mmCIF file of C-alpha atoms in Angstrom:
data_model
loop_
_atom_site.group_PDB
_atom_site.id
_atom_site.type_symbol
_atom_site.label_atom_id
_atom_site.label_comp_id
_atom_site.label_asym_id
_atom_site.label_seq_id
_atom_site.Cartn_x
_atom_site.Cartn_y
_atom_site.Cartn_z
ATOM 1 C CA UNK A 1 89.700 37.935 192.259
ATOM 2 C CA UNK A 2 87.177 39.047 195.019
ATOM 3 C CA UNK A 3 83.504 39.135 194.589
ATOM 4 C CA UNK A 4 83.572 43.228 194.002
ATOM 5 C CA UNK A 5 86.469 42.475 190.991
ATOM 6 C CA UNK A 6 84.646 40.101 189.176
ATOM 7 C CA UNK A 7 81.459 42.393 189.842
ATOM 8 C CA UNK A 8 83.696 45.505 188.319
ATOM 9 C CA UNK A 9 84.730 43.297 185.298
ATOM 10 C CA UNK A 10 81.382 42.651 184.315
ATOM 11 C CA UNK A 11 80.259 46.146 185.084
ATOM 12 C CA UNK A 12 83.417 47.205 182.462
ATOM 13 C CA UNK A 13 82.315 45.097 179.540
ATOM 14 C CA UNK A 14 79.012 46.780 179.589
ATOM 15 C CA UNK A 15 81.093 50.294 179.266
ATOM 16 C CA UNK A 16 82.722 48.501 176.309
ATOM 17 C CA UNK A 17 79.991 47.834 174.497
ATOM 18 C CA UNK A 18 78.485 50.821 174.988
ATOM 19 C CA UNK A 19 81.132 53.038 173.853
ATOM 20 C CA UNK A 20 81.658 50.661 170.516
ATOM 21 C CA UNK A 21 77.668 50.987 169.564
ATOM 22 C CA UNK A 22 77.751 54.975 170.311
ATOM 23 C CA UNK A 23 81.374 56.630 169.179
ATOM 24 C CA UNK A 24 81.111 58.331 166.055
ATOM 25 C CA UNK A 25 77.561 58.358 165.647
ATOM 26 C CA UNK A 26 75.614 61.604 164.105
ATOM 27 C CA UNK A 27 72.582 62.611 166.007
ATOM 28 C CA UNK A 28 70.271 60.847 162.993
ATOM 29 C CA UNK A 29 72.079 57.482 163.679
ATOM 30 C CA UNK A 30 71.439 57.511 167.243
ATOM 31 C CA UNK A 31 67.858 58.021 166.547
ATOM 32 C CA UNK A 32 67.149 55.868 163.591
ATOM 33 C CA UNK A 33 65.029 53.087 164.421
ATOM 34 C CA UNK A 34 64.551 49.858 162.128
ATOM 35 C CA UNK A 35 60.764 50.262 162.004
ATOM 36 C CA UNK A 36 58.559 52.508 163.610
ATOM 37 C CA UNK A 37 57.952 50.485 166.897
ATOM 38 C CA UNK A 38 61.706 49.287 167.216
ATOM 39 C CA UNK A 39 64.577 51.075 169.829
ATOM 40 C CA UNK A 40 67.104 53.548 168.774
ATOM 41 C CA UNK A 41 70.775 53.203 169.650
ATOM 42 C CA UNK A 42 69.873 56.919 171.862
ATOM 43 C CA UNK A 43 66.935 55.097 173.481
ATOM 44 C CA UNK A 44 68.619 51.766 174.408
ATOM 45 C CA UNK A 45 72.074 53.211 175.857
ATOM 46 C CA UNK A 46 70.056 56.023 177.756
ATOM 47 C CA UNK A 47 67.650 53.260 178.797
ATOM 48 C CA UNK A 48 70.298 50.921 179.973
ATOM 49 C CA UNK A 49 72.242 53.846 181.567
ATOM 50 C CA UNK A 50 69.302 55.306 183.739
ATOM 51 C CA UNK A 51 68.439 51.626 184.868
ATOM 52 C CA UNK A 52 71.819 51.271 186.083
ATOM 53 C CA UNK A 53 71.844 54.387 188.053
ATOM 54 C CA UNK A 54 68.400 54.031 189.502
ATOM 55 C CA UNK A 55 69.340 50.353 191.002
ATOM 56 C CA UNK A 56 72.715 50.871 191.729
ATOM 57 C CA UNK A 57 71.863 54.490 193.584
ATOM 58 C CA UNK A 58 68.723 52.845 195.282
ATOM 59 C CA UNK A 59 71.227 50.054 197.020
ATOM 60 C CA UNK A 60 74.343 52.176 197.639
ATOM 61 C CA UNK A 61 71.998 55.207 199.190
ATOM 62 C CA UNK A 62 72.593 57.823 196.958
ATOM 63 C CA UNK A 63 70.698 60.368 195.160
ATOM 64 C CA UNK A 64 71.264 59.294 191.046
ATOM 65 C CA UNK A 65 74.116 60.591 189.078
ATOM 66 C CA UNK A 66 70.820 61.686 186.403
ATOM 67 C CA UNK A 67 69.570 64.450 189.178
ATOM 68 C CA UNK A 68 72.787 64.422 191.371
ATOM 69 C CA UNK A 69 75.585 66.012 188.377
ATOM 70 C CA UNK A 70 72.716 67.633 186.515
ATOM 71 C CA UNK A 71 72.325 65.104 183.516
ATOM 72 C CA UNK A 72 68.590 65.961 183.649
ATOM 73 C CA UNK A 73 69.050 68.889 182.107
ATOM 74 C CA UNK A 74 71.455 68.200 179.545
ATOM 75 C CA UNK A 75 69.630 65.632 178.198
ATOM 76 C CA UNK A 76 66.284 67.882 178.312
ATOM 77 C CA UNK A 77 63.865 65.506 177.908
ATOM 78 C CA UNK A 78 60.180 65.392 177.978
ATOM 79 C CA UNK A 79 60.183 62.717 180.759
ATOM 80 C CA UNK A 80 59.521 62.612 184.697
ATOM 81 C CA UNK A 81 63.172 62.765 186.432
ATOM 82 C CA UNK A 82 62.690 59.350 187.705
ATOM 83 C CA UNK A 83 61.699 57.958 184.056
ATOM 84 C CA UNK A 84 63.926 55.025 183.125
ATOM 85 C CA UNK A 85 62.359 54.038 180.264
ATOM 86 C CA UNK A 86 60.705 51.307 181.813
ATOM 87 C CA UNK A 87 57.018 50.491 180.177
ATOM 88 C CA UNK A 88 57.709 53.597 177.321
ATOM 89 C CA UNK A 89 55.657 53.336 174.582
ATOM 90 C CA UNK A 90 57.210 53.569 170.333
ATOM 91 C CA UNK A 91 56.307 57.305 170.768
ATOM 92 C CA UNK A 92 57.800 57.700 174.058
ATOM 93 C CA UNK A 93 61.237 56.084 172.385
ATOM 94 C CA UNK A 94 60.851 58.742 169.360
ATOM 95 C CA UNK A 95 61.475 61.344 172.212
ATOM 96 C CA UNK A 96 64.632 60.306 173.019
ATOM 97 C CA UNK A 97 66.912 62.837 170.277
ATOM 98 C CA UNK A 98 70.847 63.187 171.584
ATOM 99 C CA UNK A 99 72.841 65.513 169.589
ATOM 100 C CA UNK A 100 75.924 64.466 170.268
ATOM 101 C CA UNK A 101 77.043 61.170 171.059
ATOM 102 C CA UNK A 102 78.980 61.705 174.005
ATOM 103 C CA UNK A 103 76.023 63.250 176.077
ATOM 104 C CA UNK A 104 75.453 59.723 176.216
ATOM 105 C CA UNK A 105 78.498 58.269 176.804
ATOM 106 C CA UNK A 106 79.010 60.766 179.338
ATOM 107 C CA UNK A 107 76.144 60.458 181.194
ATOM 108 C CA UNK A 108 77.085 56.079 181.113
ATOM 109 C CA UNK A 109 80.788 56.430 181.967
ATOM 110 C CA UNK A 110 79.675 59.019 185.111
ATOM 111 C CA UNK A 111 77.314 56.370 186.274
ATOM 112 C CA UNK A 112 79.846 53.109 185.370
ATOM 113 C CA UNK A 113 82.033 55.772 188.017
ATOM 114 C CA UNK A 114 79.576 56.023 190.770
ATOM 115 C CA UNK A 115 79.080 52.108 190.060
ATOM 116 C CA UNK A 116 82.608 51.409 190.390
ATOM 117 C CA UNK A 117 83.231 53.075 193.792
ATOM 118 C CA UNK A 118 80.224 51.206 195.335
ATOM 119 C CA UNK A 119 80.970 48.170 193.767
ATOM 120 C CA UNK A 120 84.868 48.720 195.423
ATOM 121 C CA UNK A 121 83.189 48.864 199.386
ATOM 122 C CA UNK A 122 81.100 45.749 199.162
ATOM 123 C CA UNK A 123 82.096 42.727 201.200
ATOM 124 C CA UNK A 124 81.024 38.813 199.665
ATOM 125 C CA UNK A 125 78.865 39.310 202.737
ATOM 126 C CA UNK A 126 76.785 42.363 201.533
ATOM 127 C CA UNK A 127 75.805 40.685 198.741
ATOM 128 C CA UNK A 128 73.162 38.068 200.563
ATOM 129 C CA UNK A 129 71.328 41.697 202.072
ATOM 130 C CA UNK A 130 67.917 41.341 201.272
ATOM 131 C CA UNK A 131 67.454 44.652 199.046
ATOM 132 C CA UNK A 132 63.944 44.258 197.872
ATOM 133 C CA UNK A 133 61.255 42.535 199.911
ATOM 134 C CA UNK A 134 58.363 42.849 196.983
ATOM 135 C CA UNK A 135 59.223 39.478 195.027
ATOM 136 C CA UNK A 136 59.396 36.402 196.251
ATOM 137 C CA UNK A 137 62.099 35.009 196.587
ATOM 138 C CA UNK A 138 63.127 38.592 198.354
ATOM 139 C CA UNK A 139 65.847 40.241 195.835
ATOM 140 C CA UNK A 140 69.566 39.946 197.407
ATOM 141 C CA UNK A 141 72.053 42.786 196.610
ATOM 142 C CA UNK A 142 73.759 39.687 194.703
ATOM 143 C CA UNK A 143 71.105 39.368 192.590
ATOM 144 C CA UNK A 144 70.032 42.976 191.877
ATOM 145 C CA UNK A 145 73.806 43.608 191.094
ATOM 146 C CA UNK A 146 73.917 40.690 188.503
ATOM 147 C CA UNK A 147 70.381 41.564 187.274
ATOM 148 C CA UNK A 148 71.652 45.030 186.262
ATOM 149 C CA UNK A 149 74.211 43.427 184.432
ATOM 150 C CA UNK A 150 71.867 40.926 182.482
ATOM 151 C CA UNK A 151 69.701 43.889 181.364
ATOM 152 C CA UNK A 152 72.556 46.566 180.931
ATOM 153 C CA UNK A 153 74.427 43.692 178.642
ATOM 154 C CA UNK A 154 71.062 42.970 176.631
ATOM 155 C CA UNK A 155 70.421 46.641 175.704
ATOM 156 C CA UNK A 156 73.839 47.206 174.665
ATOM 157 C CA UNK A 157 74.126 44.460 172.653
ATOM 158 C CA UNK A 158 70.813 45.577 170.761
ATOM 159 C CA UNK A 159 72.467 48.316 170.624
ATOM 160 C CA UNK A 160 75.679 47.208 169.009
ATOM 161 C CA UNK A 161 73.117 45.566 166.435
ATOM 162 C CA UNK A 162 71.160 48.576 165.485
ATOM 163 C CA UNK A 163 74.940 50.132 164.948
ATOM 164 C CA UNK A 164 75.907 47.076 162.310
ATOM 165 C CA UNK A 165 72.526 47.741 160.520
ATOM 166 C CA UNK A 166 73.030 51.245 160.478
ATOM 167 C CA UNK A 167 76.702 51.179 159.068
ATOM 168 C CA UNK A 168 76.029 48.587 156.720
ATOM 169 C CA UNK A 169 73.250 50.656 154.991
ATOM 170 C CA UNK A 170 75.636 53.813 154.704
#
């Protein structure tokens, strides 16, 4: 395996465990929160998603899928287009109603996509590009790359856990 395969791998399991915390929910389920400052299944896998897609699209120079294929307006939400999530309050969360579960699914598999094909070009090289100059150490496209994955993985497991609750109290 190559640097951009084992990337890709990781970048699948993510899309795995989305897909097992969202399929077959109703639009209540994907809302329902544990207690009123907690994060719905809707919240964390749109969350997750729009992080991915705002740092992978930052590094690979592309607008993001969200504006790009018009995911922005399907979703209709009450949000900035460049909201991620990031910082949102438990009544910015509430906000976040999906219908149908695969609006979100679709929006995560378009971005896993876009991910994909950058992920495909990159050289073991590219990855020690200095990508963000504001921290210190500066942030390598290495580290961004597996920091999206860290993040991404952590939100859809919480995910996956609000789904067990959920299921179990049906």
């Amino acid at each position: 395996m190559n640097t951009a395969e084992v990337l890709a791998d990781a970048y699948g399991r993510i899309k795995e465990v989305v897909h097992a915390a969202v399929d077959g929910l109703t639009a209540d389920e994907l809302a329902a929160r544990l207690d009123d400052e907690a994060n719905s299944i809707g919240w964390l896998v749109w969350h997750l998603t729009r992080v991915q897609d705002d740092h992978v699209a930052e590094v690979a120079g592309r607008e993001q899928i969200w504006t790009a294929e018009g995911w922005q307006q399907r979703f209709d939400l009450p949000f900035p287009a460049g909201a991620i999530g990031y910082g949102h309050s438990a009544a910015e969360v509430g906000q976040v109603r999906v219908a149908d579960p695969e609006l979100l699914t679709g929006y995560y598999d378009a971005v896993h996509a876009a991910t994909l094909d950058y992920l495909g070009g990159l050289s073991d090289a590219d990855l020690d590009e200095v990508v963000d100059e504001r921290w210190t150490p500066p942030v390598t496209l290495g580290v961004r790359l597996i920091s999206v994955i860290g993040d991404d993985l952590q939100h859809a497991g919480q995910a996956a856990y609000v789904r067990g609750v959920l299921l179990r109290r049906r």
